[in-house]
Every structure is written in structure tokens, then in C-alpha cells.
mmCIF file of C-alpha atoms and ligand atoms in Angstrom:
data_model
loop_
_atom_site.group_PDB
_atom_site.id
_atom_site.type_symbol
_atom_site.label_atom_id
_atom_site.label_comp_id
_atom_site.label_asym_id
_atom_site.label_seq_id
_atom_site.Cartn_x
_atom_site.Cartn_y
_atom_site.Cartn_z
ATOM 1 C CA MET A 6 0.000 0.000 0.000
ATOM 2 C CA LYS A 7 1.226 3.437 -0.879
ATOM 3 C CA GLU A 8 0.113 6.628 0.798
ATOM 4 C CA VAL A 9 -0.907 9.405 -1.557
ATOM 5 C CA LYS A 10 -0.919 12.936 -0.169
ATOM 6 C CA ILE A 11 -2.784 15.722 -1.868
ATOM 7 C CA GLU A 12 -1.853 19.340 -1.332
ATOM 8 C CA SER A 13 -4.050 22.313 -1.931
ATOM 9 C CA THR A 14 -3.220 25.993 -1.599
ATOM 10 C CA LEU A 15 -5.574 28.793 -0.593
ATOM 11 C CA TYR A 16 -4.827 32.451 0.020
ATOM 12 C CA LEU A 17 -6.576 34.431 2.740
ATOM 13 C CA PHE A 18 -7.325 38.153 2.632
ATOM 14 C CA GLU A 19 -8.173 39.832 5.972
ATOM 15 C CA ASN A 20 -11.327 41.392 4.533
ATOM 16 C CA THR A 21 -12.703 42.854 1.299
ATOM 17 C CA ASP A 22 -10.615 46.024 1.765
ATOM 18 C CA ALA A 23 -7.501 43.882 1.274
ATOM 19 C CA LEU A 24 -8.691 42.632 -2.148
ATOM 20 C CA PRO A 25 -7.479 44.128 -5.426
ATOM 21 C CA ALA A 26 -10.055 46.782 -6.462
ATOM 22 C CA GLU A 27 -11.365 44.762 -9.421
ATOM 23 C CA VAL A 28 -11.960 41.722 -7.226
ATOM 24 C CA ALA A 29 -13.583 43.790 -4.462
ATOM 25 C CA SER A 30 -16.009 45.180 -7.005
ATOM 26 C CA LEU A 31 -16.828 41.655 -8.279
ATOM 27 C CA MET A 32 -17.412 40.555 -4.670
ATOM 28 C CA GLN A 33 -19.736 43.537 -4.240
ATOM 29 C CA LYS A 34 -21.736 42.237 -7.216
ATOM 30 C CA ALA A 35 -21.930 38.840 -5.483
ATOM 31 C CA VAL A 36 -23.261 40.567 -2.353
ATOM 32 C CA GLU A 37 -25.908 42.386 -4.387
ATOM 33 C CA ALA A 38 -26.867 39.083 -6.055
ATOM 34 C CA ARG A 39 -26.993 37.419 -2.615
ATOM 35 C CA ASP A 40 -29.630 39.899 -1.565
ATOM 36 C CA LYS A 41 -31.802 38.663 -4.447
ATOM 37 C CA ALA A 42 -31.645 35.008 -3.361
ATOM 38 C CA TYR A 43 -34.907 33.125 -3.048
ATOM 39 C CA ALA A 44 -34.169 31.045 0.043
ATOM 40 C CA PRO A 45 -37.325 30.881 2.193
ATOM 41 C CA TYR A 46 -36.540 27.328 3.380
ATOM 42 C CA SER A 47 -32.900 27.562 4.448
ATOM 43 C CA ASN A 48 -32.732 31.313 5.100
ATOM 44 C CA PHE A 49 -29.203 30.948 3.747
ATOM 45 C CA ASN A 50 -28.580 33.453 0.980
ATOM 46 C CA VAL A 51 -25.747 32.968 -1.477
ATOM 47 C CA GLY A 52 -24.625 35.230 -4.317
ATOM 48 C CA ALA A 53 -22.114 34.537 -7.067
ATOM 49 C CA ALA A 54 -20.589 36.905 -9.604
ATOM 50 C CA ILE A 55 -18.580 35.760 -12.619
ATOM 51 C CA LEU A 56 -16.211 37.888 -14.706
ATOM 52 C CA LEU A 57 -15.871 36.747 -18.325
ATOM 53 C CA ASP A 58 -12.935 37.550 -20.591
ATOM 54 C CA ASN A 59 -15.238 39.709 -22.732
ATOM 55 C CA GLY A 60 -15.748 41.991 -19.724
ATOM 56 C CA VAL A 61 -19.301 40.833 -19.021
ATOM 57 C CA ILE A 62 -20.248 40.123 -15.402
ATOM 58 C CA ILE A 63 -22.877 37.462 -14.735
ATOM 59 C CA THR A 64 -24.499 37.100 -11.329
ATOM 60 C CA GLY A 65 -26.687 34.449 -9.735
ATOM 61 C CA SER A 66 -28.258 33.616 -6.408
ATOM 62 C CA ASN A 67 -29.633 30.433 -4.893
ATOM 63 C CA GLN A 68 -33.177 29.625 -5.938
ATOM 64 C CA GLU A 69 -35.023 27.244 -3.637
ATOM 65 C CA ASN A 70 -38.117 25.158 -4.190
ATOM 66 C CA ALA A 71 -40.779 23.540 -1.996
ATOM 67 C CA SER A 72 -39.468 20.309 -3.509
ATOM 68 C CA TYR A 73 -36.029 20.900 -1.972
ATOM 69 C CA PRO A 74 -33.779 19.098 -4.486
ATOM 70 C CA SER A 75 -35.328 21.109 -7.311
ATOM 71 C CA GLY A 76 -33.629 24.254 -6.049
ATOM 72 C CA LEU A 77 -30.274 25.425 -7.380
ATOM 73 C CA CYS A 78 -27.186 26.968 -5.799
ATOM 74 C CA ALA A 79 -26.025 30.480 -6.654
ATOM 75 C CA GLU A 80 -22.819 29.312 -8.329
ATOM 76 C CA ARG A 81 -24.561 26.960 -10.725
ATOM 77 C CA THR A 82 -27.334 29.472 -11.445
ATOM 78 C CA ALA A 83 -24.618 31.921 -12.511
ATOM 79 C CA ILE A 84 -22.281 29.559 -14.353
ATOM 80 C CA TYR A 85 -25.025 27.848 -16.360
ATOM 81 C CA TYR A 86 -26.337 31.247 -17.397
ATOM 82 C CA ALA A 87 -22.811 32.285 -18.410
ATOM 83 C CA GLY A 88 -22.326 29.038 -20.340
ATOM 84 C CA SER A 89 -25.641 29.343 -22.132
ATOM 85 C CA GLN A 90 -25.389 33.053 -22.993
ATOM 86 C CA TYR A 91 -21.661 33.279 -23.762
ATOM 87 C CA PRO A 92 -20.528 29.783 -24.815
ATOM 88 C CA GLU A 93 -17.307 31.124 -26.364
ATOM 89 C CA ALA A 94 -16.245 33.311 -23.440
ATOM 90 C CA LYS A 95 -13.717 32.197 -20.859
ATOM 91 C CA ILE A 96 -14.358 32.659 -17.160
ATOM 92 C CA ILE A 97 -11.657 34.651 -15.418
ATOM 93 C CA ARG A 98 -12.938 34.518 -11.870
ATOM 94 C CA MET A 99 -15.925 33.873 -9.630
ATOM 95 C CA ALA A 100 -16.710 35.669 -6.356
ATOM 96 C CA ILE A 101 -19.072 34.070 -3.834
ATOM 97 C CA SER A 102 -20.647 35.459 -0.679
ATOM 98 C CA ALA A 103 -23.005 33.635 1.689
ATOM 99 C CA THR A 104 -25.049 34.841 4.634
ATOM 100 C CA SER A 105 -27.457 33.199 7.039
ATOM 101 C CA LYS A 106 -30.483 34.695 8.756
ATOM 102 C CA ARG A 107 -29.863 32.240 11.629
ATOM 103 C CA LYS A 108 -26.278 33.091 12.592
ATOM 104 C CA PRO A 109 -23.411 35.349 11.609
ATOM 105 C CA THR A 110 -21.216 34.111 8.774
ATOM 106 C CA SER A 111 -17.756 35.538 9.315
ATOM 107 C CA THR A 112 -15.563 32.755 7.910
ATOM 108 C CA PRO A 113 -15.070 31.971 4.209
ATOM 109 C CA ILE A 114 -17.899 29.730 2.963
ATOM 110 C CA PRO A 115 -16.759 27.507 0.087
ATOM 111 C CA PRO A 116 -18.895 26.321 -2.847
ATOM 112 C CA CYS A 117 -20.600 22.957 -2.280
ATOM 113 C CA GLY A 118 -19.335 19.783 -3.934
ATOM 114 C CA ALA A 119 -21.917 19.822 -6.719
ATOM 115 C CA CYS A 120 -20.976 23.407 -7.599
ATOM 116 C CA ARG A 121 -17.277 22.537 -7.586
ATOM 117 C CA GLN A 122 -18.015 19.726 -10.036
ATOM 118 C CA ALA A 123 -20.026 22.103 -12.250
ATOM 119 C CA ILE A 124 -17.346 24.811 -12.188
ATOM 120 C CA SER A 125 -14.666 22.220 -12.955
ATOM 121 C CA GLU A 126 -16.435 21.311 -16.203
ATOM 122 C CA TYR A 127 -16.014 24.885 -17.441
ATOM 123 C CA GLU A 128 -12.434 25.146 -16.202
ATOM 124 C CA ILE A 129 -11.516 22.020 -18.150
ATOM 125 C CA LYS A 130 -13.513 23.152 -21.204
ATOM 126 C CA GLN A 131 -11.722 26.504 -21.378
ATOM 127 C CA ASP A 132 -8.328 25.005 -20.485
ATOM 128 C CA LYS A 133 -7.590 27.977 -18.234
ATOM 129 C CA PRO A 134 -7.799 28.177 -14.445
ATOM 130 C CA ILE A 135 -10.788 29.938 -12.909
ATOM 131 C CA GLU A 136 -9.970 31.997 -9.816
ATOM 132 C CA ILE A 137 -12.466 31.447 -6.995
ATOM 133 C CA TYR A 138 -12.911 33.950 -4.166
ATOM 134 C CA PHE A 139 -15.320 33.079 -1.356
ATOM 135 C CA MET A 140 -16.446 34.612 1.916
ATOM 136 C CA GLY A 141 -19.258 34.776 4.431
ATOM 137 C CA GLU A 142 -21.047 38.030 5.106
ATOM 138 C CA THR A 143 -18.010 39.612 6.766
ATOM 139 C CA GLY A 144 -14.410 38.720 7.562
ATOM 140 C CA LYS A 145 -11.731 36.890 5.644
ATOM 141 C CA VAL A 146 -11.933 36.192 1.943
ATOM 142 C CA ALA A 147 -10.382 32.971 0.640
ATOM 143 C CA LYS A 148 -8.903 32.723 -2.824
ATOM 144 C CA SER A 149 -8.164 29.610 -4.836
ATOM 145 C CA ASN A 150 -6.114 30.110 -7.997
ATOM 146 C CA SER A 151 -8.108 27.415 -9.737
ATOM 147 C CA LEU A 152 -11.135 25.227 -9.162
ATOM 148 C CA ALA A 153 -8.892 22.167 -9.280
ATOM 149 C CA ASN A 154 -7.478 23.179 -5.891
ATOM 150 C CA LEU A 155 -10.919 22.825 -4.360
ATOM 151 C CA LEU A 156 -11.723 19.432 -5.859
ATOM 152 C CA PRO A 157 -9.069 16.736 -5.563
ATOM 153 C CA PHE A 158 -9.735 13.498 -7.468
ATOM 154 C CA ILE A 159 -11.933 15.342 -9.896
ATOM 155 C CA PHE A 160 -14.258 13.294 -12.091
ATOM 156 C CA ASP A 161 -13.848 14.504 -15.656
ATOM 157 C CA LYS A 162 -14.397 13.511 -19.278
ATOM 158 C CA SER A 163 -11.162 11.492 -19.387
ATOM 159 C CA PHE A 164 -13.005 8.676 -17.570
ATOM 160 C CA LEU A 165 -15.837 8.479 -20.086
HETATM 161 N N1 THU B 207 -26.077 26.986 -1.512
HETATM 162 C C1 THU B 207 -25.532 27.704 -2.538
HETATM 163 O O1 THU B 207 -26.205 28.517 -3.178
HETATM 164 N N2 THU B 207 -24.243 27.484 -2.840
HETATM 165 C C2 THU B 207 -23.426 26.608 -2.186
HETATM 166 O O2 THU B 207 -22.313 26.378 -2.627
HETATM 167 C C3 THU B 207 -23.882 25.989 -0.950
HETATM 168 C C4 THU B 207 -25.342 26.014 -0.724
HETATM 169 C C5 THU B 207 -27.490 27.184 -1.211
HETATM 170 C C6 THU B 207 -28.362 25.994 -1.514
HETATM 171 C C7 THU B 207 -29.507 26.216 -0.570
HETATM 172 O O3 THU B 207 -30.426 27.106 -1.193
HETATM 173 C C8 THU B 207 -28.890 26.928 0.615
HETATM 174 O O4 THU B 207 -27.650 27.453 0.167
HETATM 175 C C9 THU B 207 -28.651 26.032 1.828
HETATM 176 O O5 THU B 207 -27.929 24.900 1.478
#
């Protein structure tokens, strides 16, 4: 038996003031999108903002449903819209912000596994890393230089 170790690197910014201006403004768009979430069941609002290489910014928020699994996360709402409206554009970065009506969210809140899988599809398709920035409502912002860092042992088209 051989042990296999996987390393992943994240960068932490103290708060949004520490972000480069362009990223802070993308995060602000995620916050505005977050406020448009439809999350009456979880009371957990998430917003995502995507910058494309054509300069367009796409935003999305989580959209819940009385039939719970029919709802969709903010990140996938945004990325599927980006993919369907601008199939030729490459995604430069995604900013994500999450807040809860039940408790303060002051630590970085990462995208769920299903969203990581969805984002990875686009990263592989465009053959260029997608930067991911994520945070709660306040506090530190985490940055991953690529989606691959957030999803070890990725399932991709090479297995099909
Ligand atoms: N949610 C997102 O929008 N993105 C994630 O990455 C994690 C979870 C949403 C789904 C659901 O509407 C609520 O947050 C609670 O799970």
C-alpha cells in the first residue's frame, strides 16, 4: 500500500478592503446578487458573480423550491447562465458570498461539492484556471487560484 498525499493551496485576505479593487467590485456584485436570493426554506442566501474575458459580469443567487432538491445553488445558477449566454467566453474569476439569517457568517464559505463539479467542467472546457474567491457576510476572503485546488480526485471527461 502506498500513501498518496494531496496538497491544496488557498490564500486568505483579511477582509474585502484587502482585495485588489477589481476583485472587491466583483465581490460587491456577489453581495448584491446574494440579496436577491430566493431562500425561504434555508434562510441561507448565497450570491455569485462571474467575470468573463469579454468583460461581461454574470451574477446568480440560490433559488429554492418547496421540492427541496429542485432548487439550485447560486454558483450553478450563474455559471449555467454564463455558459448558455456566452458559450465562447472564458471565465476569469468567480466571487461568492453567503449569509445566514440564523447566525453570523464571518468565515469563508466555500462552494458545495456539486458546484465545484459544475465549475470544474467549465475550467476544463476553457483550459484555463478559474480563480475562486469566497467569503461569508463579513471577515476573511479565501482565494483559490483554480477550481482544481478545491476538488481533488476530480471526475472529468477522461473517464468516459
Ligand atoms: N447553496 C448555494 O447557493 N451554494 C453553495 O455552494 C452551498 C449552498 C445554497 C443551496 C440552498 O439554497 C442553501 O444554500 C442552503 O444549502
